[in-house]
């Protein structure tokens, strides 16, 4: 599926240095030697929205989840060098996140994106981002602590790609 392919692309970037290159999506079968199989199986409602089942053996690893979010969290667990065995992980809390206030001090969009990546590594899925947007109507009122609409859209989209829901809170 397109969702599994997106997670596969994120995971393959992280695992190339470890020599794991054969990532397959949606097969549901055991992985080939030194490979990873990523499967979204919507009938696995027992895993919830963000849960996953991960099995690692001598051949490689297999992640099965009901949703893209579960598949992403399973892929993040693989990145953390899991030993052989089986894991079923279902988050206890729906929202696991942080709040960042970027109103009084300018924080670069690149820095915010790096923090979102770190949150994803830790399987945090929610960022409340308090900020100011540049005004189209009153451009002279802006200062160094304002963000453009395109910067905010890029931050929100990056969060979506790595499984972190970014909720911009606009501060006047």
C-alpha positions as a printed Julia matrix, in Angstrom:
172×3 Matrix{Float64}:
  0.0     0.0    0.0
  1.04    3.64  -0.32
  1.14    3.95   3.49
  3.47    0.96   3.83
  5.67    2.31   1.01
  6.04    5.63   2.83
  7.11    3.91   6.05
  9.42    1.66   4.01
 11.17    4.7    2.54
 11.74    6.21   6.0
 13.02    2.92   7.39
 15.33    2.15   4.46
 17.14    5.48   4.95
 17.76    4.57   8.58
 18.83    0.95   8.01
 21.09    1.21   4.96
 24.15    1.76   7.17
 23.31   -1.44   9.07
 23.39   -3.48   5.86
 19.65   -4.16   5.83
 18.39   -3.35   2.36
 15.51   -5.71   1.46
 12.4    -3.99   2.75
  9.11   -5.3    1.36
  5.63   -3.86   1.84
  2.34   -5.6    2.32
  3.29   -9.22   1.7
  2.39  -10.61   5.1
  4.99  -13.33   4.59
  8.17  -13.94   6.52
 11.07  -11.75   5.43
 13.83  -12.95   3.12
 17.34  -13.22   4.53
 18.5   -10.02   6.26
 15.33   -8.18   5.2
 12.33   -6.43   6.73
  8.68   -7.07   5.84
  6.17   -4.28   6.59
  2.48   -5.21   6.46
 -0.68   -3.21   7.11
 -3.45   -5.63   8.03
 -6.62   -3.67   8.81
 -8.2    -6.76  10.38
 -5.68   -6.59  13.27
 -8.01   -4.39  15.33
 -6.52   -5.96  18.46
 -3.48   -3.73  17.87
 -5.48   -0.51  17.97
 -4.63    2.62  16.01
 -0.92    2.7   16.85
 -0.02   -0.79  18.0
  2.15   -3.26  16.11
  3.54   -6.77  16.27
  7.24   -7.15  15.54
  8.99  -10.49  15.03
 12.75  -10.66  14.6
 14.64  -13.84  13.72
 17.79  -14.94  11.89
 16.19  -14.1    8.52
 15.19  -10.55   9.37
 12.18   -8.78  10.8
  8.44   -8.57  10.18
  6.17   -5.75  11.35
  2.39   -6.12  11.19
  0.04   -3.27  12.13
 -3.55   -2.24  11.47
 -2.58    1.32  10.46
  0.27    3.39   9.03
  0.93    4.82  12.5
  1.43    1.35  13.99
  3.7     0.38  11.11
  5.76    3.53  11.65
  6.21    2.83  15.38
  7.22   -0.76  14.6
  9.78    0.52  12.09
 11.14    2.93  14.73
 11.57   -0.03  17.09
 13.58   -1.89  14.43
 15.88    1.13  14.17
 16.63    0.71  17.88
 18.42   -2.63  17.26
 15.93   -5.12  18.66
 17.28   -8.62  19.44
 15.63  -11.77  18.1
 12.16  -12.41  19.5
  8.64  -11.04  19.27
  7.14   -7.79  20.54
  3.53   -6.65  20.6
  3.38   -2.97  21.53
  0.11   -1.09  22.04
  0.47    2.46  23.38
 -1.21    3.09  26.72
 -1.99    6.72  25.92
 -3.39    8.04  22.64
 -1.43   11.31  22.83
  2.23   11.23  23.77
  3.77   14.6   23.16
  5.11   18.0   24.07
  4.41   21.7   23.8
  6.86   24.12  22.21
  6.4    27.89  22.49
  8.19   29.67  19.64
  6.65   33.1   20.25
  9.15   35.12  22.26
 12.34   33.63  20.86
 12.86   32.73  17.24
 13.48   29.04  16.76
 14.41   28.08  13.21
 12.06   25.78  11.28
 15.0    23.36  10.79
 15.46   23.1   14.56
 11.74   22.43  15.04
 11.89   19.7   12.36
 14.87   18.07  14.11
 12.87   18.03  17.36
  9.93   16.43  15.55
 12.32   13.71  14.28
 13.54   13.12  17.83
  9.94   12.91  19.05
  9.21   10.31  16.38
 12.28    8.32  17.46
 10.77    8.22  20.95
  7.31    7.31  19.57
  5.84   10.61  20.68
  2.96   11.51  18.38
  1.77   15.02  19.26
  3.38   18.47  19.22
  1.49   21.55  20.34
  3.42   24.34  18.59
  2.67   27.86  19.79
  3.87   30.46  17.29
  3.16   33.66  15.41
  2.37   33.85  11.68
  3.46   36.73   9.45
  0.5    38.93   8.6
 -0.45   39.41   4.96
 -2.66   42.33   5.95
 -0.12   44.11   8.22
  3.39   43.06   7.08
  5.06   45.95   8.91
  4.03   44.47  12.27
  6.21   41.39  11.87
  9.49   40.87  13.66
 12.09   38.11  13.86
  9.81   35.81  15.86
  7.19   35.32  13.13
  6.88   32.34  10.77
  5.6    32.3    7.21
  2.57   30.2    6.3
  4.81   28.07   4.06
  7.22   27.39   6.96
  4.33   26.27   9.17
  2.88   24.08   6.4
  6.31   22.44   5.89
  6.64   21.75   9.63
  3.14   20.24   9.81
  3.75   18.1    6.7
  7.07   16.8    8.01
  5.37   15.85  11.27
  2.71   13.94   9.29
  5.43   12.01   7.42
  7.13   10.84  10.62
  3.97   10.19  12.66
  3.87   13.34  14.78
  0.64   15.37  14.67
  1.71   19.02  14.8
 -1.01   21.38  16.03
 -0.06   25.03  15.45
 -1.49   27.35  18.09
 -1.48   30.91  16.81
 -0.42   33.57  19.29
 -1.18   37.24  18.66
